[in-house]
XYZ file of C-alpha atoms in Angstrom:
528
model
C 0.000 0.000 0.000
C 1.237 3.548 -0.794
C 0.807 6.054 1.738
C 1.442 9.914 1.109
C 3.249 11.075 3.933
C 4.025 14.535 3.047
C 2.892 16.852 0.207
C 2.293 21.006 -1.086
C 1.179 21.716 -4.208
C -0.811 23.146 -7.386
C -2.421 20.632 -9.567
C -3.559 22.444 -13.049
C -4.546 19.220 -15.101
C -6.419 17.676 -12.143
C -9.431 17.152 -14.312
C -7.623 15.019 -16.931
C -5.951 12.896 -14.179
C -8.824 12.171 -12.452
C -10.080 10.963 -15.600
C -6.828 9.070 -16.898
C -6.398 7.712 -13.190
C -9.820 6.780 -12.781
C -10.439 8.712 -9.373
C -13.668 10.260 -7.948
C -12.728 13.875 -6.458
C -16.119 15.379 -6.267
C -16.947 17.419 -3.489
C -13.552 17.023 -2.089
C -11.302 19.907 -1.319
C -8.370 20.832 -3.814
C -5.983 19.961 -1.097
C -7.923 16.752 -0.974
C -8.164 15.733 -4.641
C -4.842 16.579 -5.070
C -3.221 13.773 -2.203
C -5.378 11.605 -3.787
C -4.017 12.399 -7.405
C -0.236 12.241 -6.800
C -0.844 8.983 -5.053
C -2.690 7.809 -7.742
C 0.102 9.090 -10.046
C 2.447 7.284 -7.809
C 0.938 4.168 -7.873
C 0.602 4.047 -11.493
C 3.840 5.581 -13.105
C 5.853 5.497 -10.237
C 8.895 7.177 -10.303
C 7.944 8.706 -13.851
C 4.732 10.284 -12.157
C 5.857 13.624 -12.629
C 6.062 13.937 -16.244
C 1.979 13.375 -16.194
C 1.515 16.326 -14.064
C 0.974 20.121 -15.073
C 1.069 21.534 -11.851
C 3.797 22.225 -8.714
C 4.358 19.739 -5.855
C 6.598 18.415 -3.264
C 5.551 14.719 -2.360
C 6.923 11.681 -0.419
C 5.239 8.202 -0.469
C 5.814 5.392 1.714
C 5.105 2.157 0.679
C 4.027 0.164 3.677
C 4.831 -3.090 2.995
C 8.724 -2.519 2.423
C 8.909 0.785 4.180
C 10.388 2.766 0.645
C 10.112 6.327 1.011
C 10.263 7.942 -2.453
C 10.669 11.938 -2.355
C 9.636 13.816 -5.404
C 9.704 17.215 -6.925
C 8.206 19.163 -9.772
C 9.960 20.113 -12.876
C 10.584 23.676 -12.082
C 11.023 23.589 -8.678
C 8.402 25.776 -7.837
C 7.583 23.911 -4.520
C 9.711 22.772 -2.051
C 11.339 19.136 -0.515
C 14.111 18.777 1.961
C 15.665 15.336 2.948
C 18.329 14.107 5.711
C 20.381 11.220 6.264
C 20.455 10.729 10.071
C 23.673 9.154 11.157
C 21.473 5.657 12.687
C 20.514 5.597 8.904
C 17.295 7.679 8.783
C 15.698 9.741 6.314
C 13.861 12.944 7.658
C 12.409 14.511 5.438
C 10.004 17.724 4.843
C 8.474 20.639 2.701
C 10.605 23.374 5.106
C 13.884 22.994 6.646
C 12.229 23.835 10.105
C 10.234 20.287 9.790
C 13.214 18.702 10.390
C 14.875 20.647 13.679
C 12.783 18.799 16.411
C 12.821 14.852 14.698
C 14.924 12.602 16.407
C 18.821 12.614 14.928
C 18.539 16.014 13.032
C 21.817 18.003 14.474
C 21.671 21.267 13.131
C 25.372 22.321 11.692
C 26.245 25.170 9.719
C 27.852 23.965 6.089
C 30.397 26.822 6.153
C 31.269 26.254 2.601
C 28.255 27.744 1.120
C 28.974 31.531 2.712
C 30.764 32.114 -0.317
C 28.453 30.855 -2.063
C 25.685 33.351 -0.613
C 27.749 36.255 -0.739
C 28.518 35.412 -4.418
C 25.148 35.322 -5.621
C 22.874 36.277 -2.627
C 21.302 32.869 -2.870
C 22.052 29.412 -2.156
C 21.884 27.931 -5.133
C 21.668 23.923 -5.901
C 20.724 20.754 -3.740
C 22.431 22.033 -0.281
C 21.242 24.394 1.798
C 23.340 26.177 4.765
C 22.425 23.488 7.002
C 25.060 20.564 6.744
C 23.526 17.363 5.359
C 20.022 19.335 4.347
C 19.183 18.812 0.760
C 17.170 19.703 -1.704
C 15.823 17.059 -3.708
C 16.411 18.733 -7.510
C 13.216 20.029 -10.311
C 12.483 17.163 -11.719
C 14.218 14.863 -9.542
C 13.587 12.431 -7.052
C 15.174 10.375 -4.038
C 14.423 7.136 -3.170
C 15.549 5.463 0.247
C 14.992 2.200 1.392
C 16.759 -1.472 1.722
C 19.373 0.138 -0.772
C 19.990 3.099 0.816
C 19.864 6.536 -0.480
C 19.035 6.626 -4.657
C 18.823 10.209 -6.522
C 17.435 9.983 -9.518
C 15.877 12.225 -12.712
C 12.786 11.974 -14.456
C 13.036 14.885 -16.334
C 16.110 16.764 -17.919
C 16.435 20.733 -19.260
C 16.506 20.668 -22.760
C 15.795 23.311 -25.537
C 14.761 22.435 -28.741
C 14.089 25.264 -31.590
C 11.473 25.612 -33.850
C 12.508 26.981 -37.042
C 9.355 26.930 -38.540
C 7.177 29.575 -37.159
C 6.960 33.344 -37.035
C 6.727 35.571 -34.405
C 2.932 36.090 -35.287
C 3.089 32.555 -34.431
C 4.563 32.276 -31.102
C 2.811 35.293 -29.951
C -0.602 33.652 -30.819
C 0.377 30.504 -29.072
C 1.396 32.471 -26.212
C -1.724 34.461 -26.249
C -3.241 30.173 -25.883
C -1.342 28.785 -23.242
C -1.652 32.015 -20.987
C -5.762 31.564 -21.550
C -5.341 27.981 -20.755
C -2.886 28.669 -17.889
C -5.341 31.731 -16.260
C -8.491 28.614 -17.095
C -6.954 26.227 -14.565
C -5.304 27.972 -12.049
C -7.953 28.704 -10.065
C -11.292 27.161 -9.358
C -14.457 28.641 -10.387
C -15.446 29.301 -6.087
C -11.935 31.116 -6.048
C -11.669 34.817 -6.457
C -8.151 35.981 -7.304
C -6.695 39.390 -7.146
C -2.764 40.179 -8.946
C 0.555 41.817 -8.188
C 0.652 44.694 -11.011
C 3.732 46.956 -11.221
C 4.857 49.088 -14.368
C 5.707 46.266 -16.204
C 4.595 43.690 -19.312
C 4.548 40.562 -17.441
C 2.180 41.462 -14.468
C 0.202 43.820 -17.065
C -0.490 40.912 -19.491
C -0.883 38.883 -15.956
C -3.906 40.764 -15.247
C -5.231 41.694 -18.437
C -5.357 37.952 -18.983
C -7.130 36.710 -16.142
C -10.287 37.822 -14.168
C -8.198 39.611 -11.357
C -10.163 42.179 -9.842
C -7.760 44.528 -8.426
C -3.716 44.904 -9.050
C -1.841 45.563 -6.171
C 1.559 47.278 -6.349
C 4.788 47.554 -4.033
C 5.389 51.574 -3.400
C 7.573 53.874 -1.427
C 7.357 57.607 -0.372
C 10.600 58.044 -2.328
C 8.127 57.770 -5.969
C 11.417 57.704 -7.987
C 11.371 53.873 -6.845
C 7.035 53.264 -7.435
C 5.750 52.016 -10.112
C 3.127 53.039 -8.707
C 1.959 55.694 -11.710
C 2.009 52.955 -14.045
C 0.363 50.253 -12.814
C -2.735 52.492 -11.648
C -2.925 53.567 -15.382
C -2.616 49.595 -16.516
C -5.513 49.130 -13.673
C -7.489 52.040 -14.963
C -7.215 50.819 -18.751
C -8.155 47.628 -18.126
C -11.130 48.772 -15.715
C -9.610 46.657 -12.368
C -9.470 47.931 -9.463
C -5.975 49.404 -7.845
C -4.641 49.634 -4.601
C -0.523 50.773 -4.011
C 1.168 48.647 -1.068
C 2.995 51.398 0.886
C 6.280 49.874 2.198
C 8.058 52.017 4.784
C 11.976 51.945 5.901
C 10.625 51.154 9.573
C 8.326 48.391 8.983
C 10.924 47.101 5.858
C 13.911 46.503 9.193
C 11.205 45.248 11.917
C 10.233 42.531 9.354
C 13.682 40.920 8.289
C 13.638 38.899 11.310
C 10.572 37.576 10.976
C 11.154 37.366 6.748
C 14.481 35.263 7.438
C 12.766 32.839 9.683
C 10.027 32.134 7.319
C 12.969 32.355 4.183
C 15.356 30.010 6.305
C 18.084 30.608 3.976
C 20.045 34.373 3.869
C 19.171 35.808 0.833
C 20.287 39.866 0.231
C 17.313 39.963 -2.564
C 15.613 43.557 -0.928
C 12.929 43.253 -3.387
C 11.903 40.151 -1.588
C 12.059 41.495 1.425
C 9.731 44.079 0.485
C 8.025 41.777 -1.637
C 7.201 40.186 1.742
C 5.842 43.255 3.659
C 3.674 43.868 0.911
C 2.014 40.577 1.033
C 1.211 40.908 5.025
C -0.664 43.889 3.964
C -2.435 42.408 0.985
C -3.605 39.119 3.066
C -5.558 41.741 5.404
C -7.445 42.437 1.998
C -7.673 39.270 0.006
C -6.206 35.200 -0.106
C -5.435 34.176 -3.866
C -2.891 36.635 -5.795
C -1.136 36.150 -8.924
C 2.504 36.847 -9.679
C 4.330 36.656 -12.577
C 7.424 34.730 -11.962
C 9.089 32.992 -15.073
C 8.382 35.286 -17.756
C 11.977 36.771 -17.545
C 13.823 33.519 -17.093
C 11.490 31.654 -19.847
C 11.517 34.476 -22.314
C 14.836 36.391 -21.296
C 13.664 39.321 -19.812
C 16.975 40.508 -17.813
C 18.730 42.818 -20.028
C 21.935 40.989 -19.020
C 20.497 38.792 -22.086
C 21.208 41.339 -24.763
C 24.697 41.252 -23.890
C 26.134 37.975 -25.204
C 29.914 39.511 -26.217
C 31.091 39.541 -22.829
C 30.737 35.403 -23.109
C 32.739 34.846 -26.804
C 35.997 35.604 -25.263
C 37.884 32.328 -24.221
C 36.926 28.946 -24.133
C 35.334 28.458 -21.150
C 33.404 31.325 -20.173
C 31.587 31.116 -16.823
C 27.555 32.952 -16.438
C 26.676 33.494 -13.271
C 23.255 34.231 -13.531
C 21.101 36.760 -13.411
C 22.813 38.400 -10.528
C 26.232 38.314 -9.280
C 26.649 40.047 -6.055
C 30.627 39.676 -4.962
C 33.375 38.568 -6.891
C 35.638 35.924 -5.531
C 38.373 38.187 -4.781
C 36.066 40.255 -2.303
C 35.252 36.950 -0.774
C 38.600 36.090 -0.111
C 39.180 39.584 1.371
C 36.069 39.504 3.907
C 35.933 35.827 4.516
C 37.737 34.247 7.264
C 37.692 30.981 6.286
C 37.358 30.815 2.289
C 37.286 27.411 0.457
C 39.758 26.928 -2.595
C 38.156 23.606 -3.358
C 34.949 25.163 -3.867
C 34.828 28.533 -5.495
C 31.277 29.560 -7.152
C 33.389 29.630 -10.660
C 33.462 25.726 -10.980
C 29.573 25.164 -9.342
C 28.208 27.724 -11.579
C 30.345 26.417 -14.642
C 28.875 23.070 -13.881
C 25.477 24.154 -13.722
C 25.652 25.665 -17.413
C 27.816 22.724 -18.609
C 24.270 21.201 -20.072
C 23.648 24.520 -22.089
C 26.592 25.157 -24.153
C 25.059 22.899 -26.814
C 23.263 25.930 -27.687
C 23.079 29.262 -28.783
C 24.820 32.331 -26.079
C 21.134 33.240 -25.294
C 19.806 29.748 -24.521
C 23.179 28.624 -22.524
C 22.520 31.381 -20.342
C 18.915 30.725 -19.901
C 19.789 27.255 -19.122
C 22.125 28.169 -16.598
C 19.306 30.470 -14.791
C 16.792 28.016 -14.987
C 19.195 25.544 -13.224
C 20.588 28.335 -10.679
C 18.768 31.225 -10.040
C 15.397 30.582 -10.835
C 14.442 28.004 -9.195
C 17.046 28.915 -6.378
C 16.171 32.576 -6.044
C 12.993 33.453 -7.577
C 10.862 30.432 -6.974
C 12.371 30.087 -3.488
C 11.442 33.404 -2.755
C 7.809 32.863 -3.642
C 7.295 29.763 -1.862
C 8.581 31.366 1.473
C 6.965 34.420 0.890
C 3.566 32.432 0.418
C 4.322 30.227 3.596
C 5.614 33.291 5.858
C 2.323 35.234 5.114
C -0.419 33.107 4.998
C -0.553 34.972 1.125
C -1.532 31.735 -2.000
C 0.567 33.120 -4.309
C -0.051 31.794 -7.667
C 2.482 32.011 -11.003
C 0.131 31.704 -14.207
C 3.694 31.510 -16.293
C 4.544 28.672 -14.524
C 2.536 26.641 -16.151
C 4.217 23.624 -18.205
C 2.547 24.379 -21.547
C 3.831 28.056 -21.662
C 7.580 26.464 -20.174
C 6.824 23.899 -23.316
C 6.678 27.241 -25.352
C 9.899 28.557 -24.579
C 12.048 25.289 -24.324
C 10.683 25.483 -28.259
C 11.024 29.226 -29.207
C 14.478 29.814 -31.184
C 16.165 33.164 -29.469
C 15.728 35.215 -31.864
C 12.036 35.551 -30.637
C 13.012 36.278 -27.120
C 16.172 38.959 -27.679
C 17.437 40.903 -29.668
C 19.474 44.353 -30.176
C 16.261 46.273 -29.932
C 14.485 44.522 -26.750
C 13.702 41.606 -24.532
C 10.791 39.192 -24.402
C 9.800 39.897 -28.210
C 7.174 37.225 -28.648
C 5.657 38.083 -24.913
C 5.442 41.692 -25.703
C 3.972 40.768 -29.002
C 1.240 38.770 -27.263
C 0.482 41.610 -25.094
C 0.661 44.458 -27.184
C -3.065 43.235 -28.330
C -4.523 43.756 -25.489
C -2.705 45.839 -23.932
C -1.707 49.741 -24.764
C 2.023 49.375 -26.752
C 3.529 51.678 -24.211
C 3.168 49.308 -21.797
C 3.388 46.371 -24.100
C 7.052 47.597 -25.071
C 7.985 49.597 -21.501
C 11.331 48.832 -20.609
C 12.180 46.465 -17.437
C 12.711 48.398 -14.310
C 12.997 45.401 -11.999
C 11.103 46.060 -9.264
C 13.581 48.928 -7.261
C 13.454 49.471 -4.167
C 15.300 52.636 -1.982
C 17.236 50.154 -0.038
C 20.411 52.008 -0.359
C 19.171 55.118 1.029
C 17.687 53.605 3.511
C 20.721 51.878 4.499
C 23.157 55.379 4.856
C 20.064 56.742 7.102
C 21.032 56.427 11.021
C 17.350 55.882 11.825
C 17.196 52.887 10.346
C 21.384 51.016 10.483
C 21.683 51.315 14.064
C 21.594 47.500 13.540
C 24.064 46.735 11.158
C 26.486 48.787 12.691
C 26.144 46.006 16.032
C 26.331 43.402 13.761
C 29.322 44.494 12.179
C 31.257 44.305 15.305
C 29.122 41.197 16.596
C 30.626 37.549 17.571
C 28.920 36.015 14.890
C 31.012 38.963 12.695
C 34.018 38.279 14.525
C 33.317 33.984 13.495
C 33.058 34.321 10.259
C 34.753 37.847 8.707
C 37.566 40.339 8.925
C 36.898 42.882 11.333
C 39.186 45.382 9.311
C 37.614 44.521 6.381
C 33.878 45.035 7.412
C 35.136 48.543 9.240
C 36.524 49.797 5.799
C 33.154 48.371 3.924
C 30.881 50.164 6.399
C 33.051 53.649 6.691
C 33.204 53.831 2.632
C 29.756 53.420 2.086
C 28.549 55.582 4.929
C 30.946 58.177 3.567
C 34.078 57.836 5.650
C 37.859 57.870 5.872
C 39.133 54.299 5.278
C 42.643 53.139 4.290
C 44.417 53.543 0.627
C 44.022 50.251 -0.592
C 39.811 50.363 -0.487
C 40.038 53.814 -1.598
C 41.793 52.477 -4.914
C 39.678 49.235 -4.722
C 36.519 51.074 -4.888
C 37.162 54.391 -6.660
C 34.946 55.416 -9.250
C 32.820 51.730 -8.001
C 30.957 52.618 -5.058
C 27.706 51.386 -6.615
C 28.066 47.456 -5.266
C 28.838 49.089 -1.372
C 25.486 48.701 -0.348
C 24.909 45.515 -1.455
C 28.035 44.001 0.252
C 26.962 45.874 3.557
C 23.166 44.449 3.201
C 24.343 40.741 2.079
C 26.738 40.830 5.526
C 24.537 42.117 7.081
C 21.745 39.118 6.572
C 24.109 36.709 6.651
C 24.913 37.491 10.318
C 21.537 38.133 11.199
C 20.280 34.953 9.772
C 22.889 32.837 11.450
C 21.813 34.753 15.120
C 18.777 33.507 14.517
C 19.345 30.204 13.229
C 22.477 29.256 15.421
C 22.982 31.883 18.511
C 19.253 32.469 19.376
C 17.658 29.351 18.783
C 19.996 28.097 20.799
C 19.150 29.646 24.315
């Protein structure tokens, strides 16, 4: 007998596999008639069970009679799984890492290796997780344990494959399908969603594409960060109703606390932080809201994709996504302890390796889809859905508008003139063109004013001189950091190190910053 012992998800295609599989789900809940779908699934195609489903999930069956445990994950990684090997030969496993602190053999130990890692990218990308022996089983992968020990295995593999044959007429009206098809199943008929809605084409075509009835947007007294102009125009056009998030400096520090324990990995990503305090608000004022994660990594949206010379230099160029936030020199120079054997060069070349088969365009999408995606992005939403009680819901992640750009050639996506050429395409129907064609302005937020303001880094400047600082960093390095970007004196060396490249200041002196305050939490704290 198979038993589901664990699962979160999104089932789109429920219909058809209650049909295929032959089960009843009427007048059940969707959380219901979905545990009753993937063990269906399980049952039938076993560890193949996730090519049949459209949908997000993190599932582990048991099978009762030889005690199996088989852990699986969907294709994008837009929902979570964490395993651990206890050292009596255990697997724990669970949809958040804080499921496994309190079962029996779980030591929680920091894997030191990965700060560089963080402070690289201001992620953690891949299977680990900052917590030695934590994993992540891998989109599309699974883990089986039992009489064998510990299996990881794939059912599905990252591959692009271009279609030569169609126009961009084309893709845009097979875009304009799959998004009706996506906004069809996504919700059911009793549910009532509302949408995130900033200044941009994704969330625009979002809501112009579904029956949202009001677009909330992120916004800040400083209105040189809001979109907030915008996306009350979009709303108005569109005849939806609008409502701007106000997100304040105070209420942005009180939260990180509570944003890291939810998060339970550092991550220096301000917009999610924000991101975060804006969905506390919006749960006081609804429960279902649509964001538009993937549209950028499926359709290269960043505008790092319009820059492919930088990569036809040398013969083994190294992408490290979508954002890179220290280089491994500045590591080196804050870290105390900084592993040769692991630099984020060789993971992040190994992560692309798959996607030099193709074009500059597609390699690097690859490599974001394998690394910062689901890593960043869809990591962020998860934990930002779990933390505030918010059902966040991605109508782009949908596996028949993924199928669509695994088969659009680049040429469709990028060019010299813009980004996302099909999407925008698809939009500018129904949408006005000057929002169809506005340019990305990636969701800003005044974090670096905030951050030079004494109101508000009376904080950082204890952390900065805190034990957990003293563990893990240079003190003389994090004095110089702070003093140059608050405006200070600081020795020769930074002051040719950094001149004319105080820009990335901030970002160093937030990413520390997190780090130390996640690992109080995490380490100091939860240990009294």
């Amino acid at each position: 007998m198979i038993e589901l012992k664990a699962y979160q998800g999104l089932i789109r295609n429920y219909k058809q596999l209650a049909d295929q599989l032959h089960v009843d789900v009427a007048g059940c809940t969707r959380h219901e008639r979905e545990k009753r779908l993937m063990t269906a699934a399980y049952e039938a195609w076993g560890d193949q069970m996730g090519l049949h489903v459209n949908g997000q999930f993190g599932a582990v069956f048991c099978d009762t009679e030889t005690g199996e445990l088989f852990c699986v994950r969907d294709v994008l990684g837009a929902e979570l799984l964490f395993y651990y090997e206890t050292a009596d030969g255990r697997l724990l496993y669970g949809t958040q890492i804080s499921d496994l602190f309190d079962q029996p053999g779980f030591v929680r130990d920091l894997n030191e290796d990965l700060i560089q890692f963080y402070l690289g990218l201001s992620y953690i990308p891949g299977e680990e997780t900052l917590f030695k022996g934590v994993y992540k089983v891998e989109p599309g992968g699974f883990v089986r344990f039992g009489e064998n020990g510990l299996e990881r295995g794939r059912y599905w593999d990252l591959a692009f494959d271009p279609d030569e044959t169609k126009t961009l007429d084309d893709w845009a009206d097979a875009l304009s399908d799959a998004m009706d098809e996506s906004m069809r199943d996504i919700c059911d008929a009793d549910e009532q969603p509302d949408s995130f809605l900033s200044g941009g084409v994704d969330s625009s075509y979002m809501l112009a594409k579904s029956r949202a009835r009001t677009g909330f947007c992120a916004v800040y007294a400083n209105q040189e960060a809001s979109e907030e102009a915008e996306a009350r125009a979009t709303a108005d056009y569109l005849e939806r109703g609008f409502e701007g998030i106000e997100v304040t400096p105070e209420e942005f520090f009180a939260t990180l606390d509570e944003f890291l324990l939810a998060y339970e990995q550092p991550t220096s990503d301000a917009a999610g932080l924000s991101l975060y305090c804006a969905c506390k608000q919006v749960k006081q004022r609804t429960d279902l809201c649509f964001s538009g994660e993937g549209a950028d990594e499926f359709f290269a949206g960043y505008n790092g994709y319009q820059n492919t010379s930088r990569f036809e230099k040398g013969s083994d160029p190294v992408y490290y996504g979508a954002t890179q936030a220290m280089r491994a020199l500045d590591q080196k120079h804050y870290l105390k302890r900084y592993c040769k054997a692991r630099p984020v060069a060789d993971f992040m070349r190994q992560r692309g390796a798959g996607g030099r088969a193709y074009d500059t365009v597609s390699w690097m999408l690859y490599t974001d889809l394998r690394s910062y995606f689901e890593g960043s992005i869809l990591f962020n939403s998860t934990k930002i859905s779990r933390g505030t009680g918010l059902d966040i819901r991605m109508p782009y992640c949908d596996l028949r508008i993924f199928d669509i750009a695994l088969h659009m050639p680049s040429r469709f996506k990028v060019d010299a003139t813009g980004n996302k050429l099909a999407l925008r395409k698809a939009a500018s129907r129904v949408l006005p063109k000057t929002v169809a064609y506005r340019k990305k302005l990636g969701f800003p937020v005044p974090i670096r004013d905030w951050l030079a303001d004494s109101a508000y880094n009376g904080d950082i400047r204890r952390a900065f001189k805190s034990e957990a600082a003293a563990k893990f960093f240079e003190q003389k390095e994090l004095d110089a950091l702070l003093s140059m970007f608050l405006g200070g004196k600081t020795n020769l060396w930074h002051k040719l190190r950094y001149r004319g490249n105080t820009g990335p200041l901030w970002r160093r002196v937030w990413s520390i910053y997190v780090f130390i305050r996640w690992y109080e939490l995490f380490f100091q704290e939860a240990a009294k």
